[in-house]
Amino acid sequence: MTETDLTQTLSPDEEETVPGISIRNLYKIFGPHPERYVSAVREGMTKTELNRKHHHSLGLRDITTDLPAGKISVIMGLSGSGKSTLLRHINGLIAPTAGEVLIDGEDVAKMSPEALRAFRRHKTAMVFQNFALLPHRTVLENAVYGLDIQGEPRASSTEKAQCWIERVGLKGYENRYPAQLSGGMQQRVGLARALTNDAPILLMDEAFSALDPLIRMDMQTVLLDIQKEVSKTIVFITHDLDEALRLGDKIVILRAGEISQQGLGEEIVLHPANDYVRAFVKEVNRGRVVRLRSIARPKPSGEDWPGLQLPGATTLEGAAHQLLDAPGGSMATVLARNGSARGVVSMDDVMRGMLSQS
Amino acid sequence: MASSCWGLSESLCDFPSLSNKSLRLMRKTIDDGFRDLVRQFSDQIDAATRPLQWFLNTLETLFTGTPWFVMLVLILAAVWFASRSVKIAVGTGAALLAIGFFGLWEDTMTTLAMVTVATLISIVLGLPIGILAARSDRAQRVIMPVLDVMQTLPSFVYLIPVVVIFGIGKVPGLIAVVIYATPPMIRLTNLGIRLVDKEVIEAADAFGSSPRQKLWNVQLPLALPTLMTGVNQTIMMSLAMVVVASMVGVGGLGKNVLQAINNQFFTMGFLNGFALVAIAIAFDRASQAFGKRLQKHAEVLDD
């Protein structure tokens, strides 16, 4: 093998995305007179100072991000980071102190109560951490809840709900009450309720955080499978980086009300912007997150393309298996999204990529 | 008295109060003014209370006029449908038979008619006021002290203006009972709605519910156990007040108790008292069982 510069890699060829939700310079201050302190906070007043001197608490500071349409965006942060607050700005459950939340060119923060109600009925659906099901309604009646509110007759809404109940794996449980179901099954009802609403935007507030690890993995799979069919703009809140990396096309990391880093999962794992993110990323299983497109190198001139061809989206773990099984070769060709040969990787590159660089 | 006043002057010794003359003048002015006002509006007051009077009389005639065995079957059927419990139905039946056996059937029916009307009015008044209090903190701040007064003011005290306004009879008695029996309904409606899980309320908002949809789909159904406790408390309060109400002319078991107190009729007092207790226990058990039955969805099934 020729001694090529190991640091030299090709830039990953990214998918082009359209912003579905654009958040612009969003500030949220909690307290009796938040508007008085916006300009001070803009000029750099700290959270502590605001709290100590003026008894207001800073929820979000200067949040600007584009969440891609038809993709899963994950907002990640620890408790108190403002992630649930940010999510509630998207459907107007919380109004910003300053800034805009643009969806289809319309600012959610400026909608009248009627417009906001119509927007929530038709454009968004939400899944909650503790399920928030109606205990006096059966699974089926819970699933049609959103359509009930829209005024759709039960005859047609029941049919839609039935389809989603089956899709989330609750066939046969339609007439049970929530209290008669396990946590995982209750959240399936929550998911079916949100999907039956058939809104383009799906907001999920720590939807799987209250579930056991195995059931959580299961639900993530259900969500990813469904997303392949429906391609909704999903905003998913979590405090778990593994979950964020598994689900998120885009990840926004919040810390104390500010964006710490945002980007693709791989980008964040490979190039953490600061110590805070670095500390998070340290424990991540890179083999399952980093993909070949991020470590591919240009083909050394004078050599042929290796026989083993792997798509750029292959995880390092997957690539390692393929390289091990490949007869004779420790090199593979990495394909671009359009299927053409783009670069090469060796077993060494894959192994090095899987080890954390701390 | 000087010794107990450490030799202080009179103004420091006796509490500086209004003179007897001004106090008398104040009382007279307020009492006369109130009486004149009532006299002036007596026609309107009569007109306003007429539907109540009619409702009360109709129900009382119905209850006392219907043959006893028909009433017995109807009451037992109501208790059975509410509780679906053989035990409660049999207990109620035994209590009613004993009441009849001791010659108190008609008085009991009169009291039941009164309690039924009072409970219905208390629910009709208490539910919307409770909803209002739950929706607005400001309304709650105004309503709660009023309820405190209604519940702590000795019932004999508010019987005075009630009698001045409405005279002696069934309606003033009914109003006194309603004043006493409505506060628990308001309080428990308010509490029940305020205790509804915040996340479920948020879900209702997130799906775009209007305030009315939120109330009917979420708040009232989820507050139902507490609302049923309110209804139960209202029934208990009405039964407790029938003796006091008999002082202004309401008939039934309460009147007998009052007579027994005045004449020291030991046996009569206890028989009537126990009749009230029997009805109270039967209604309490039946309404609680009904409340529980409405919460059937909370039961966990074994697979």
XYZ file of C-alpha atoms in Angstrom, chain B:
303
model
C -64.115 46.932 88.056
C -61.322 49.368 88.672
C -59.175 46.707 90.315
C -59.132 44.572 87.154
C -58.162 47.651 85.190
C -54.984 48.407 87.123
C -56.531 51.767 88.090
C -56.556 53.035 84.514
C -58.973 55.632 83.227
C -62.301 54.514 81.787
C -61.359 55.013 78.146
C -58.440 52.585 78.530
C -60.388 50.155 80.704
C -63.492 49.570 78.549
C -63.099 48.859 74.854
C -63.968 52.091 73.022
C -67.202 50.996 71.335
C -70.106 52.704 69.663
C -72.659 53.980 72.139
C -75.761 51.888 72.698
C -77.787 54.604 71.089
C -75.862 54.676 67.837
C -75.769 50.870 67.734
C -79.536 50.735 68.126
C -79.925 53.351 65.402
C -77.636 51.412 63.077
C -79.540 48.150 63.588
C -82.881 49.824 63.138
C -81.819 51.610 59.953
C -80.410 48.474 58.340
C -83.302 46.231 59.418
C -85.989 48.692 58.330
C -84.211 49.509 55.104
C -83.876 45.805 54.302
C -87.515 45.123 55.172
C -88.737 48.026 53.063
C -86.623 46.893 50.161
C -88.031 43.378 50.412
C -91.598 44.707 50.636
C -91.040 46.856 47.602
C -89.932 43.877 45.522
C -92.207 41.269 47.103
C -94.104 40.646 43.841
C -90.926 40.037 41.877
C -89.557 37.791 44.612
C -92.766 35.758 44.613
C -92.649 35.462 40.846
C -89.053 34.354 40.951
C -89.643 31.657 43.542
C -92.841 30.332 41.972
C -91.103 27.826 39.663
C -89.128 26.513 42.643
C -92.295 26.217 44.678
C -94.006 24.393 41.834
C -91.092 22.020 41.296
C -90.869 21.220 44.983
C -94.625 20.707 45.383
C -94.910 18.543 42.270
C -92.088 16.273 43.353
C -93.425 16.054 46.897
C -96.933 15.166 45.699
C -95.419 12.616 43.349
C -93.283 11.006 46.053
C -95.971 10.963 48.759
C -98.893 10.313 46.417
C -97.447 7.246 44.723
C -98.299 3.972 46.545
C -95.491 2.945 48.878
C -94.648 -0.321 47.141
C -94.270 1.453 43.781
C -91.943 4.045 45.344
C -90.005 1.303 47.085
C -89.466 -0.550 43.803
C -88.495 2.686 42.007
C -85.965 3.704 44.661
C -84.467 0.210 44.750
C -84.276 0.179 40.945
C -82.488 3.551 40.983
C -80.043 2.329 43.629
C -79.438 -0.897 41.712
C -78.801 0.877 38.399
C -76.443 3.340 40.068
C -74.416 0.822 42.073
C -75.014 -2.583 40.404
C -74.462 -3.970 43.876
C -76.846 -6.478 45.467
C -75.470 -5.600 48.884
C -76.294 -1.899 48.596
C -79.736 -2.592 47.075
C -80.658 -5.104 49.801
C -79.406 -2.738 52.522
C -81.431 0.133 51.099
C -84.517 -2.089 50.868
C -84.184 -3.188 54.496
C -83.711 0.408 55.658
C -86.777 1.618 53.741
C -88.934 -1.243 55.059
C -87.881 -0.442 58.622
C -88.675 3.246 58.058
C -92.140 2.344 56.797
C -92.682 -0.113 59.625
C -92.096 2.635 62.191
C -94.642 4.889 60.479
C -92.193 7.345 58.924
C -92.816 6.538 55.255
C -94.612 9.727 54.301
C -92.222 12.022 56.188
C -89.300 10.243 54.561
C -90.790 10.804 51.110
C -91.260 14.510 51.874
C -87.634 14.739 52.946
C -86.482 12.805 49.868
C -88.362 15.198 47.574
C -86.692 18.136 49.306
C -83.227 16.583 49.138
C -83.674 15.662 45.480
C -84.636 19.209 44.520
C -81.878 20.741 46.658
C -79.249 18.414 45.177
C -80.338 19.106 41.610
C -80.271 22.876 42.160
C -76.888 22.667 43.875
C -75.417 20.729 40.953
C -76.947 23.051 38.365
C -75.516 26.073 40.215
C -72.285 24.528 41.460
C -71.004 22.954 38.267
C -70.798 26.117 36.119
C -69.474 28.210 39.014
C -66.852 25.537 39.699
C -65.859 25.488 36.015
C -65.558 29.271 36.064
C -63.361 29.137 39.173
C -61.162 26.491 37.565
C -60.690 28.512 34.393
C -59.759 31.822 35.932
C -57.538 32.446 38.936
C -59.216 35.794 39.431
C -62.675 34.183 39.593
C -61.287 31.666 42.057
C -59.944 34.445 44.285
C -63.416 36.016 44.399
C -65.438 32.817 44.768
C -63.419 30.992 47.432
C -63.910 33.537 50.279
C -67.651 33.617 49.503
C -67.755 29.837 49.850
C -65.861 30.069 53.129
C -68.532 32.430 54.450
C -71.362 30.223 53.152
C -69.925 27.191 54.911
C -68.865 28.738 58.202
C -71.631 31.257 58.844
C -74.030 29.490 61.246
C -76.994 28.420 59.139
C -79.388 30.042 61.636
C -77.838 33.419 60.791
C -78.543 33.317 57.106
C -81.972 31.883 57.813
C -82.880 35.369 59.128
C -82.551 37.276 55.822
C -83.908 34.256 53.939
C -87.052 34.362 56.067
C -87.287 38.138 55.742
C -87.068 37.868 51.970
C -89.067 34.713 51.294
C -91.180 34.349 54.427
C -91.879 31.019 56.121
C -92.332 27.926 53.999
C -90.716 25.288 51.853
C -88.896 27.597 49.462
C -86.905 29.500 52.110
C -86.006 26.136 53.631
C -84.906 24.910 50.232
C -82.793 28.041 49.708
C -81.113 27.584 53.080
C -80.298 23.974 52.169
C -78.952 25.015 48.758
C -76.711 27.689 50.319
C -75.214 25.007 52.511
C -75.031 22.226 49.912
C -73.633 24.108 46.891
C -70.113 25.004 48.184
C -68.770 21.421 48.123
C -69.978 21.034 44.530
C -68.208 24.259 43.511
C -65.041 23.412 45.414
C -64.763 19.880 44.098
C -65.566 20.887 40.507
C -62.833 23.514 40.700
C -60.381 21.091 42.294
C -61.229 18.250 39.916
C -60.616 20.357 36.823
C -57.453 21.920 38.191
C -56.025 18.509 39.039
C -56.390 17.147 35.501
C -52.978 15.992 34.240
C -51.188 18.995 32.696
C -49.739 16.882 29.910
C -53.189 15.716 28.787
C -54.359 19.348 28.738
C -51.289 20.193 26.705
C -52.132 17.347 24.321
C -55.629 18.781 23.897
C -54.086 22.157 23.059
C -51.477 20.645 20.774
C -54.186 18.986 18.695
C -55.948 22.340 18.379
C -58.887 21.941 20.779
C -61.141 24.921 21.315
C -61.806 25.740 24.992
C -65.220 24.076 24.701
C -63.763 20.897 23.171
C -61.127 20.827 25.889
C -63.794 21.115 28.588
C -66.048 18.358 27.247
C -63.434 15.963 25.880
C -60.797 16.251 28.542
C -61.442 18.325 31.639
C -64.902 17.147 32.679
C -64.372 13.419 31.914
C -61.038 13.385 33.727
C -62.462 15.345 36.659
C -65.458 13.007 36.883
C -64.359 11.072 40.007
C -63.955 14.364 41.873
C -67.234 15.691 40.455
C -68.986 12.563 41.732
C -67.496 13.162 45.172
C -68.973 16.668 44.915
C -72.430 15.271 44.133
C -72.101 12.824 47.002
C -71.093 15.620 49.393
C -73.995 17.755 48.185
C -76.462 14.976 48.991
C -74.933 14.521 52.446
C -75.033 18.266 53.157
C -78.689 18.504 52.078
C -79.632 15.650 54.401
C -77.738 17.286 57.232
C -79.602 20.551 56.711
C -83.168 19.215 56.697
C -83.505 19.631 60.471
C -82.408 23.268 60.310
C -84.668 23.844 57.300
C -87.623 22.486 59.258
C -87.269 25.517 61.534
C -88.609 27.706 58.714
C -91.451 25.403 57.796
C -90.109 22.473 55.802
C -91.979 19.264 56.638
C -90.700 15.717 56.782
C -88.253 13.957 59.077
C -86.587 17.218 60.094
C -89.838 18.596 61.461
C -90.292 15.503 63.637
C -86.771 15.853 64.992
C -87.418 19.490 65.792
C -90.627 18.546 67.649
C -88.787 15.846 69.532
C -86.115 18.349 70.598
C -88.713 20.853 71.795
C -90.714 18.243 73.731
C -87.901 15.915 74.748
C -89.474 12.970 72.910
C -86.511 10.623 73.176
C -87.824 7.734 71.026
C -89.320 9.946 68.336
C -86.095 11.888 68.037
C -83.951 8.815 67.577
C -86.332 7.035 65.187
C -86.393 10.055 62.877
C -82.698 10.627 63.317
C -81.931 7.032 62.381
C -84.243 7.287 59.379
C -82.116 10.214 58.149
C -78.929 8.242 58.806
C -80.306 5.234 56.908
C -81.188 7.320 53.851
C -77.845 9.110 54.018
C -75.849 5.871 54.121
C -77.899 4.308 51.308
C -77.467 7.349 49.048
C -73.814 7.723 49.933
C -72.993 4.109 49.072
C -75.083 4.161 45.907
C -73.578 7.417 44.592
C -70.029 6.328 45.435
C -70.528 2.992 43.735
C -71.895 4.864 40.722
C -68.816 7.090 40.674
C -66.548 4.040 40.777
C -68.486 2.338 38.034
C -67.895 5.357 35.784
C -64.166 4.790 36.281
C -64.284 1.259 34.921
C -61.645 2.154 32.334
C -59.060 2.568 35.105
C -59.249 -1.119 35.978
C -56.310 -3.210 34.872
C -57.195 -6.362 33.008
C -55.299 -9.574 33.486
C -54.307 -11.090 30.209
